[in-house]
Amino acid sequence: REHTITTITHPMGAFLAPCNPADSNASRKTKETMAEKKAKLNDQHLTELLKISEKACFAMSGFVQDVYKRLNEDRKLMKNKADNSFFTIADALVQVMVRIMFPAPSKFLEFCGEESSNNINIDRAPYSVDGMTLPEDLGKSFEKCLTEIRELAKQVDATKYKDIGVFVDPIDGTKEFCTGLGHQTSICIGFTKNMLPVAGIVFRPIPLEEGGKLTYMAGCASEGYKNGVLDMADGKAQESILTSNGSITKFTEALLKELDFVRYKAGGCGNKMLLLLEGKGTMYIQDRGVSRWDTCAAQAVIEACGGILCKLTTVEDAGKYESYNYKVGTKNLDLNSRAMLTKFNVLDKEILKQDPVPSVSADNVQPYSNVCGIFGAKDKDNKELLNKVVAAIQKVSKAVPPQYS
């Protein structure tokens, strides 16, 4: 069931046809234009970035696996954030290593990561994050990994990526990582240009079985690149909607019933995107919020593979596929007046004590919260399926509105 996706490169023949116009100046101009096109096609700088990212993810997977194996016996390697979500020392240190490779603003336009830890020591052993300290053996594992990452960082061009942003979820699905479902987690590294995802990698660092293959996908639609290893489904799977492992909203329940789809439980946005590509899930529809670092890499990868990952609101309202905006800042660029403030997306939890709780606004919601929901599909050209699902969403939402929390 292992399926390897190989690199797809653009053919060059279209730019090699002879040109012999009568006017020599026009000829020179035409040849220059064709040369520019050829140079542009040869410039696979995002592909280069993804190849470095692939090597980095393989390098980091050993350290991540070592931490994962230790979590059951050493709970001091994890803690809870202010919103009670899980956080581990692996989350922080993987993000640090990704930032070493892709620093902003020295080489990149901007960097956005999920974790915001300040008390990080990677200068000398014992290595620590916010009071969590790596045991000696894990410290050696980290040192080995960090050495490889610093070597890879030297391969990143210093001038090519000044207009490229980086959005990172170091361990997407930390809850699963902390509760024995590590195979559902992923390292998500997304690259943006003009506020849109343009390239990314989603990499599962924990194999399904001990010693098994690591699965991942990297892709860049504009450069025709996709590469990875997937665990393809055996035969045709039953039509399904991918959901979280926990509870789901009344909207999702009603949509499952309307479509007569089964529910496929899985953790992590990146993991769900890979499940779509593996043919194990039919749709990824969620009216509960994730964040830009969850969806950036996933969107870039699935678009490179011919799929969709976009806002649910625009699908519900007009049947249109519209991307979130990805930009480092203090204000959310994709607001939704129908959305609900929760402890996961509110800027100040004191706001939740107000009666009534105010509507979402640029002044009270986290800048990277995806409060417009998620709509994902493997194949944007499967019009029959997409039209069916969009119609069901629009019908169900009139009776049971999406929660958009």
Tab-separated table of C-alpha atoms in Angstrom:
chain	number	residue	atom	x	y	z
A	1	ARG	CA	0.000	0.000	0.000
A	2	GLU	CA	3.016	2.252	0.122
A	3	HIS	CA	2.826	4.739	-2.720
A	4	THR	CA	5.716	6.952	-3.757
A	5	ILE	CA	5.005	10.214	-5.554
A	6	THR	CA	7.885	11.362	-7.725
A	7	THR	CA	8.890	14.817	-8.851
A	8	ILE	CA	6.969	16.342	-11.745
A	9	THR	CA	8.940	18.872	-13.807
A	10	HIS	CA	7.802	21.239	-16.514
A	11	PRO	CA	8.568	20.274	-20.159
A	12	MET	CA	10.886	22.749	-21.866
A	13	GLY	CA	9.973	22.088	-25.490
A	14	ALA	CA	7.346	24.814	-25.683
A	15	PHE	CA	10.078	27.433	-25.303
A	16	LEU	CA	12.555	25.962	-27.784
A	17	ALA	CA	10.682	26.526	-31.058
A	18	PRO	CA	12.606	28.727	-33.540
A	19	CYS	CA	11.458	32.299	-34.007
A	20	ASN	CA	12.292	34.186	-37.186
A	21	PRO	CA	10.259	37.411	-37.468
A	22	ALA	CA	11.134	39.888	-40.201
A	23	ASP	CA	12.020	42.761	-37.935
A	24	SER	CA	15.362	42.176	-36.204
A	25	ASN	CA	14.464	44.308	-33.169
A	26	ALA	CA	11.218	42.418	-32.735
A	27	SER	CA	13.201	39.219	-33.114
A	28	ARG	CA	15.619	40.250	-30.393
A	29	LYS	CA	12.760	41.271	-28.130
A	30	THR	CA	10.920	38.004	-28.762
A	31	LYS	CA	14.046	35.965	-28.058
A	32	GLU	CA	14.617	37.863	-24.833
A	33	THR	CA	11.060	37.216	-23.765
A	34	MET	CA	11.421	33.512	-24.515
A	35	ALA	CA	14.718	33.412	-22.641
A	36	GLU	CA	13.064	35.046	-19.669
A	37	LYS	CA	10.291	32.452	-19.766
A	38	LYS	CA	12.811	29.646	-19.943
A	39	ALA	CA	14.815	31.111	-17.053
A	40	LYS	CA	11.662	31.469	-15.018
A	41	LEU	CA	10.747	27.866	-15.698
A	42	ASN	CA	14.233	26.734	-14.721
A	43	ASP	CA	14.072	28.693	-11.477
A	44	GLN	CA	12.704	26.065	-9.132
A	45	HIS	CA	13.664	27.946	-5.978
A	46	LEU	CA	10.592	26.836	-3.990
A	47	THR	CA	11.257	23.259	-5.040
A	48	GLU	CA	14.805	23.661	-3.707
A	49	LEU	CA	13.326	24.886	-0.442
A	50	LEU	CA	11.025	21.867	-0.217
A	51	LYS	CA	13.846	19.426	-0.854
A	52	ILE	CA	15.777	20.975	2.022
A	53	SER	CA	12.621	20.804	4.154
A	54	GLU	CA	12.198	17.101	3.373
A	55	LYS	CA	15.744	16.369	4.555
A	56	ALA	CA	15.129	18.448	7.660
A	57	CYS	CA	11.928	16.587	8.539
A	58	PHE	CA	13.689	13.251	8.255
A	59	ALA	CA	16.475	14.598	10.470
A	60	MET	CA	14.037	15.906	13.089
A	61	SER	CA	11.890	12.753	13.083
A	62	GLY	CA	14.475	10.793	15.092
A	63	PHE	CA	14.433	13.330	17.927
A	64	VAL	CA	10.629	13.610	17.797
A	65	GLN	CA	10.287	9.826	18.029
A	66	ASP	CA	12.660	9.723	21.002
A	67	VAL	CA	10.579	12.315	22.875
A	68	TYR	CA	7.344	10.542	21.951
A	69	LYS	CA	8.566	7.225	23.366
A	70	ARG	CA	9.554	8.929	26.598
A	71	LEU	CA	6.325	10.871	27.217
A	72	ASN	CA	4.497	8.011	28.899
A	73	GLU	CA	7.142	7.665	31.609
A	74	ASP	CA	8.246	11.292	31.872
A	75	ARG	CA	5.309	13.696	31.898
A	76	LYS	CA	7.706	16.514	32.796
A	77	LEU	CA	8.410	16.803	29.071
A	78	MET	CA	4.903	18.194	28.525
A	79	LYS	CA	2.534	20.720	30.063
A	80	ASN	CA	-0.752	22.498	29.393
A	81	LYS	CA	-1.070	25.947	27.882
A	82	ALA	CA	-3.384	28.644	29.220
A	83	ASP	CA	-6.253	27.258	27.108
A	84	ASN	CA	-5.540	23.724	28.442
A	85	SER	CA	-4.211	22.513	25.098
A	86	PHE	CA	-1.118	20.301	25.170
A	87	PHE	CA	2.447	21.527	24.749
A	88	THR	CA	5.653	19.471	24.748
A	89	ILE	CA	9.333	20.183	24.664
A	90	ALA	CA	9.359	18.678	21.157
A	91	ASP	CA	6.920	21.366	19.922
A	92	ALA	CA	9.244	24.155	21.004
A	93	LEU	CA	12.517	22.606	19.871
A	94	VAL	CA	11.235	21.557	16.444
A	95	GLN	CA	10.001	25.107	15.864
A	96	VAL	CA	13.390	26.481	16.961
A	97	MET	CA	15.142	24.218	14.451
A	98	VAL	CA	12.802	25.204	11.618
A	99	ARG	CA	13.469	28.845	12.419
A	100	ILE	CA	17.210	28.247	12.301
A	101	MET	CA	16.777	26.952	8.753
A	102	PHE	CA	14.364	29.647	7.603
A	103	PRO	CA	15.222	32.829	9.537
A	104	ALA	CA	13.265	36.041	9.114
A	105	PRO	CA	13.960	38.780	8.241
A	106	SER	CA	17.549	37.839	7.340
A	107	LYS	CA	16.551	35.334	4.619
A	108	PHE	CA	12.738	35.311	4.638
A	109	LEU	CA	10.031	37.951	4.731
A	110	GLU	CA	8.410	36.765	7.961
A	111	PHE	CA	8.052	33.766	10.259
A	112	CYS	CA	4.926	32.609	12.109
A	113	GLY	CA	4.956	29.590	14.412
A	114	GLU	CA	2.396	28.164	16.801
A	115	GLU	CA	4.653	28.143	19.839
A	116	SER	CA	5.638	31.308	21.677
A	117	SER	CA	8.022	30.013	24.355
A	118	ASN	CA	10.642	32.501	25.477
A	119	ASN	CA	12.735	30.551	27.998
A	120	ILE	CA	14.566	28.264	25.597
A	121	ASN	CA	18.132	27.064	26.094
A	122	ILE	CA	19.790	25.320	23.140
A	123	ASP	CA	23.271	26.724	23.720
A	124	ARG	CA	24.489	23.997	26.057
A	125	ALA	CA	23.243	20.910	27.900
A	126	PRO	CA	21.011	20.415	29.739
A	127	TYR	CA	18.676	21.817	27.062
A	128	SER	CA	15.420	23.242	28.350
A	129	VAL	CA	12.157	24.975	27.453
A	130	ASP	CA	9.937	26.791	29.971
A	131	GLY	CA	11.176	24.691	32.903
A	132	MET	CA	11.076	21.402	30.958
A	133	THR	CA	14.544	19.840	30.713
A	134	LEU	CA	15.750	17.176	28.307
A	135	PRO	CA	17.287	14.128	30.036
A	136	GLU	CA	20.881	13.434	29.012
A	137	ASP	CA	20.069	10.787	26.386
A	138	LEU	CA	17.398	12.964	24.766
A	139	GLY	CA	19.848	15.849	24.901
A	140	LYS	CA	22.310	13.857	22.793
A	141	SER	CA	19.505	13.013	20.350
A	142	PHE	CA	18.700	16.714	20.083
A	143	GLU	CA	22.368	17.667	19.589
A	144	LYS	CA	22.685	15.220	16.683
A	145	CYS	CA	19.522	16.586	15.100
A	146	LEU	CA	20.493	20.228	15.642
A	147	THR	CA	23.885	19.638	14.002
A	148	GLU	CA	22.176	18.269	10.883
A	149	ILE	CA	19.720	21.164	10.819
A	150	ARG	CA	22.508	23.751	10.996
A	151	GLU	CA	24.251	22.090	8.061
A	152	LEU	CA	21.021	22.101	6.052
A	153	ALA	CA	20.488	25.767	6.907
A	154	LYS	CA	23.671	26.587	5.002
A	155	GLN	CA	21.993	25.320	1.815
A	156	VAL	CA	19.217	27.939	2.007
A	157	ASP	CA	19.981	30.794	-0.368
A	158	ALA	CA	20.406	34.155	1.351
A	159	THR	CA	18.643	36.264	-1.307
A	160	LYS	CA	15.992	34.206	-3.133
A	161	TYR	CA	13.327	34.165	-0.419
A	162	LYS	CA	13.013	37.777	0.716
A	163	ASP	CA	9.360	37.810	-0.419
A	164	ILE	CA	8.494	34.418	1.111
A	165	GLY	CA	6.785	33.959	4.476
A	166	VAL	CA	7.028	30.851	6.668
A	167	PHE	CA	4.118	29.401	8.682
A	168	VAL	CA	4.948	26.454	10.946
A	169	ASP	CA	3.133	24.021	13.193
A	170	PRO	CA	6.029	22.028	14.680
A	171	ILE	CA	3.793	19.225	16.008
A	172	ASP	CA	0.339	19.429	14.460
A	173	GLY	CA	-1.863	17.248	16.657
A	174	THR	CA	-0.039	17.675	19.973
A	175	LYS	CA	-2.990	16.169	21.845
A	176	GLU	CA	-2.576	12.970	19.836
A	177	PHE	CA	1.194	13.161	20.370
A	178	CYS	CA	0.606	13.190	24.135
A	179	THR	CA	-2.046	10.451	24.195
A	180	GLY	CA	-0.459	7.595	22.257
A	181	LEU	CA	-1.740	8.548	18.788
A	182	GLY	CA	1.527	9.925	17.468
A	183	HIS	CA	0.966	8.459	13.992
A	184	GLN	CA	-1.752	11.104	13.557
A	185	THR	CA	0.639	14.007	14.112
A	186	SER	CA	2.648	15.908	11.532
A	187	ILE	CA	5.331	18.541	11.094
A	188	CYS	CA	3.786	21.276	8.936
A	189	ILE	CA	6.003	23.815	7.164
A	190	GLY	CA	4.243	26.175	4.775
A	191	PHE	CA	5.651	28.924	2.560
A	192	THR	CA	3.627	31.950	1.466
A	193	LYS	CA	3.845	34.673	-1.155
A	194	ASN	CA	1.492	37.630	-1.446
A	195	MET	CA	-0.363	36.241	1.597
A	196	LEU	CA	-1.192	32.899	-0.051
A	197	PRO	CA	0.317	29.413	0.477
A	198	VAL	CA	2.611	28.549	-2.433
A	199	ALA	CA	4.619	25.570	-1.169
A	200	GLY	CA	4.669	23.253	1.804
A	201	ILE	CA	5.407	19.923	3.394
A	202	VAL	CA	3.299	17.831	5.760
A	203	PHE	CA	5.412	15.114	7.355
A	204	ARG	CA	4.304	12.414	9.810
A	205	PRO	CA	7.335	11.898	12.104
A	206	ILE	CA	5.828	8.866	13.892
A	207	PRO	CA	5.200	5.733	11.792
A	208	LEU	CA	1.957	3.800	12.143
A	209	GLU	CA	3.941	0.786	13.320
A	210	GLU	CA	7.342	0.596	15.032
A	211	GLY	CA	10.008	0.635	12.343
A	212	GLY	CA	7.491	1.454	9.611
A	213	LYS	CA	7.919	3.905	6.759
A	214	LEU	CA	7.494	7.608	7.412
A	215	THR	CA	4.773	9.123	5.266
A	216	TYR	CA	4.626	12.672	3.955
A	217	MET	CA	3.897	14.901	0.999
A	218	ALA	CA	5.615	18.042	-0.216
A	219	GLY	CA	4.319	20.180	-3.036
A	220	CYS	CA	4.419	23.434	-4.980
A	221	ALA	CA	1.716	23.913	-7.622
A	222	SER	CA	3.417	26.795	-9.459
A	223	GLU	CA	6.597	24.764	-10.032
A	224	GLY	CA	4.839	21.482	-10.763
A	225	TYR	CA	6.522	19.726	-7.867
A	226	LYS	CA	5.131	17.042	-5.594
A	227	ASN	CA	7.058	14.388	-3.766
A	228	GLY	CA	6.343	12.023	-0.912
A	229	VAL	CA	5.392	8.603	0.367
A	230	LEU	CA	1.751	7.812	1.115
A	231	ASP	CA	0.007	4.840	2.708
A	232	MET	CA	-2.738	4.376	0.136
A	233	ALA	CA	-6.130	2.930	1.066
A	234	ASP	CA	-6.907	-0.669	0.138
A	235	GLY	CA	-9.609	-0.377	-2.493
A	236	LYS	CA	-12.338	2.250	-2.517
A	237	ALA	CA	-13.136	3.601	0.930
A	238	GLN	CA	-16.650	4.384	2.109
A	239	GLU	CA	-17.554	8.038	1.567
A	240	SER	CA	-16.715	9.988	4.688
A	241	ILE	CA	-16.057	13.329	6.340
A	242	LEU	CA	-12.823	13.617	8.282
A	243	THR	CA	-13.438	15.013	11.770
A	244	SER	CA	-11.528	15.476	15.006
A	245	ASN	CA	-11.201	12.607	17.461
A	246	GLY	CA	-13.391	14.470	19.949
A	247	SER	CA	-16.932	15.759	19.808
A	248	ILE	CA	-18.387	17.315	16.667
A	249	THR	CA	-20.937	20.077	16.154
A	250	LYS	CA	-24.627	19.701	15.345
A	251	PHE	CA	-23.890	21.095	11.885
A	252	THR	CA	-21.379	18.329	11.174
A	253	GLU	CA	-23.787	15.697	12.485
A	254	ALA	CA	-26.540	17.027	10.224
A	255	LEU	CA	-24.224	17.181	7.225
A	256	LEU	CA	-23.116	13.565	7.703
A	257	LYS	CA	-26.767	12.532	7.779
A	258	GLU	CA	-27.700	14.610	4.720
A	259	LEU	CA	-24.851	13.194	2.636
A	260	ASP	CA	-25.139	9.686	4.098
A	261	PHE	CA	-21.383	9.783	4.729
A	262	VAL	CA	-19.634	8.036	7.614
A	263	ARG	CA	-17.518	9.877	10.142
A	264	TYR	CA	-13.759	9.249	9.978
A	265	LYS	CA	-12.094	10.330	13.239
A	266	ALA	CA	-8.548	11.624	13.010
A	267	GLY	CA	-6.311	14.189	14.667
A	268	GLY	CA	-4.403	17.069	13.100
A	269	CYS	CA	-5.181	19.200	10.065
A	270	GLY	CA	-2.050	18.069	8.233
A	271	ASN	CA	-2.816	14.426	8.933
A	272	LYS	CA	-6.361	14.842	7.619
A	273	MET	CA	-5.021	16.336	4.402
A	274	LEU	CA	-2.723	13.322	3.951
A	275	LEU	CA	-5.684	11.014	4.614
A	276	LEU	CA	-7.535	12.738	1.762
A	277	LEU	CA	-4.593	12.146	-0.569
A	278	GLU	CA	-4.370	8.516	0.567
A	279	GLY	CA	-8.012	7.958	-0.386
A	280	LYS	CA	-9.023	7.191	3.192
A	281	GLY	CA	-11.348	10.166	3.585
A	282	THR	CA	-13.643	11.872	1.089
A	283	MET	CA	-13.980	15.403	2.506
A	284	TYR	CA	-12.474	17.508	5.280
A	285	ILE	CA	-15.194	19.868	6.526
A	286	GLN	CA	-14.910	21.626	9.850
A	287	ASP	CA	-16.864	24.503	11.368
A	288	ARG	CA	-14.570	24.648	14.384
A	289	GLY	CA	-11.491	26.763	14.104
A	290	VAL	CA	-7.931	25.759	13.570
A	291	SER	CA	-5.158	28.297	12.877
A	292	ARG	CA	-3.102	29.525	9.942
A	293	TRP	CA	-0.090	27.430	10.973
A	294	ASP	CA	-2.344	24.340	10.804
A	295	THR	CA	-3.627	25.016	7.286
A	296	CYS	CA	-0.787	26.774	5.436
A	297	ALA	CA	1.336	23.748	4.529
A	298	ALA	CA	-1.727	21.527	4.143
A	299	GLN	CA	-3.292	23.929	1.639
A	300	ALA	CA	-0.116	24.302	-0.417
A	301	VAL	CA	0.385	20.536	-0.587
A	302	ILE	CA	-3.164	19.558	-1.471
A	303	GLU	CA	-3.357	22.280	-4.125
A	304	ALA	CA	-0.120	20.955	-5.648
A	305	CYS	CA	-1.842	17.557	-5.813
A	306	GLY	CA	-4.950	18.971	-7.497
A	307	GLY	CA	-7.165	19.453	-4.446
A	308	ILE	CA	-8.790	22.222	-2.404
A	309	LEU	CA	-8.415	23.602	1.102
A	310	CYS	CA	-10.334	26.830	1.704
A	311	LYS	CA	-12.816	28.728	3.872
A	312	LEU	CA	-16.112	27.034	4.633
A	313	THR	CA	-17.927	30.395	4.746
A	314	THR	CA	-17.467	31.137	1.055
A	315	VAL	CA	-18.592	27.623	0.153
A	316	GLU	CA	-21.689	28.014	2.328
A	317	ASP	CA	-22.539	31.477	1.041
A	318	ALA	CA	-21.717	31.269	-2.659
A	319	GLY	CA	-20.219	27.893	-3.521
A	320	LYS	CA	-16.826	29.566	-4.010
A	321	TYR	CA	-13.385	28.367	-2.931
A	322	GLU	CA	-11.575	31.252	-1.255
A	323	SER	CA	-8.288	31.022	0.607
A	324	TYR	CA	-7.457	32.458	3.990
A	325	ASN	CA	-4.899	35.278	4.001
A	326	TYR	CA	-1.524	34.444	5.520
A	327	LYS	CA	0.293	37.447	6.925
A	328	VAL	CA	2.176	38.090	10.156
A	329	GLY	CA	0.423	40.836	12.112
A	330	THR	CA	-1.806	41.754	15.033
A	331	LYS	CA	-5.177	41.738	13.241
A	332	ASN	CA	-7.112	38.809	11.776
A	333	LEU	CA	-7.494	39.346	8.023
A	334	ASP	CA	-10.395	36.903	7.637
A	335	LEU	CA	-13.165	37.893	10.009
A	336	ASN	CA	-16.565	36.244	10.271
A	337	SER	CA	-19.411	38.019	12.051
A	338	ARG	CA	-21.155	34.660	12.546
A	339	ALA	CA	-18.194	33.181	14.418
A	340	MET	CA	-18.203	32.413	18.133
A	341	LEU	CA	-15.534	33.591	20.531
A	342	THR	CA	-14.011	30.739	22.563
A	343	LYS	CA	-11.013	30.262	24.858
A	344	PHE	CA	-9.097	29.012	21.824
A	345	ASN	CA	-9.543	32.074	19.606
A	346	VAL	CA	-10.189	35.041	21.919
A	347	LEU	CA	-7.416	37.561	22.555
A	348	ASP	CA	-8.350	38.193	26.193
A	349	LYS	CA	-10.241	35.507	28.110
A	350	GLU	CA	-11.825	38.190	30.319
A	351	ILE	CA	-14.003	39.022	27.301
A	352	LEU	CA	-15.697	35.632	27.656
A	353	LYS	CA	-17.059	36.720	31.065
A	354	GLN	CA	-19.169	39.433	29.466
A	355	ASP	CA	-22.893	38.812	29.133
A	356	PRO	CA	-23.617	38.537	26.333
A	357	VAL	CA	-20.264	37.547	24.867
A	358	PRO	CA	-19.544	40.003	22.020
A	359	SER	CA	-19.302	39.035	18.367
A	360	VAL	CA	-15.971	38.335	16.755
A	361	SER	CA	-14.095	41.472	15.718
A	362	ALA	CA	-10.578	42.480	14.734
A	363	ASP	CA	-10.079	43.756	18.275
A	364	ASN	CA	-11.003	40.596	20.187
A	365	VAL	CA	-9.999	37.557	18.107
A	366	GLN	CA	-6.566	35.994	17.685
A	367	PRO	CA	-4.900	37.161	14.446
A	368	TYR	CA	-4.232	33.629	13.177
A	369	SER	CA	-7.501	31.901	14.139
A	370	ASN	CA	-9.376	30.391	11.182
A	371	VAL	CA	-12.855	31.547	12.205
A	372	CYS	CA	-14.316	30.898	8.741
A	373	GLY	CA	-14.168	27.099	8.972
A	374	ILE	CA	-12.444	24.589	6.666
A	375	PHE	CA	-13.495	22.911	3.429
A	376	GLY	CA	-11.108	20.379	1.913
A	377	ALA	CA	-11.247	17.903	-0.971
A	378	LYS	CA	-8.714	15.758	-2.814
A	379	ASP	CA	-9.777	16.563	-6.382
A	380	LYS	CA	-11.026	19.998	-7.445
A	381	ASP	CA	-12.087	18.533	-10.796
A	382	ASN	CA	-14.515	16.018	-9.284
A	383	LYS	CA	-17.447	18.325	-9.984
A	384	GLU	CA	-20.105	15.699	-9.306
A	385	LEU	CA	-18.872	15.116	-5.751
A	386	LEU	CA	-18.160	18.778	-5.025
A	387	ASN	CA	-21.538	19.980	-6.318
A	388	LYS	CA	-23.251	17.350	-4.192
A	389	VAL	CA	-21.352	18.339	-1.048
A	390	VAL	CA	-21.737	22.090	-1.594
A	391	ALA	CA	-25.494	21.686	-2.105
A	392	ALA	CA	-25.716	19.667	1.121
A	393	ILE	CA	-23.759	22.308	3.052
A	394	GLN	CA	-26.020	25.084	1.808
A	395	LYS	CA	-29.155	23.094	2.606
A	396	VAL	CA	-28.074	21.973	6.076
A	397	SER	CA	-26.717	25.376	7.112
A	398	LYS	CA	-30.155	26.935	6.752
A	399	ALA	CA	-31.545	24.636	9.431
A	400	VAL	CA	-28.414	24.052	11.503
A	401	PRO	CA	-25.924	26.905	11.016
A	402	PRO	CA	-22.214	26.089	11.265
A	403	GLN	CA	-20.788	26.913	14.680
A	404	TYR	CA	-17.665	28.718	13.427
A	405	SER	CA	-15.947	28.546	16.792
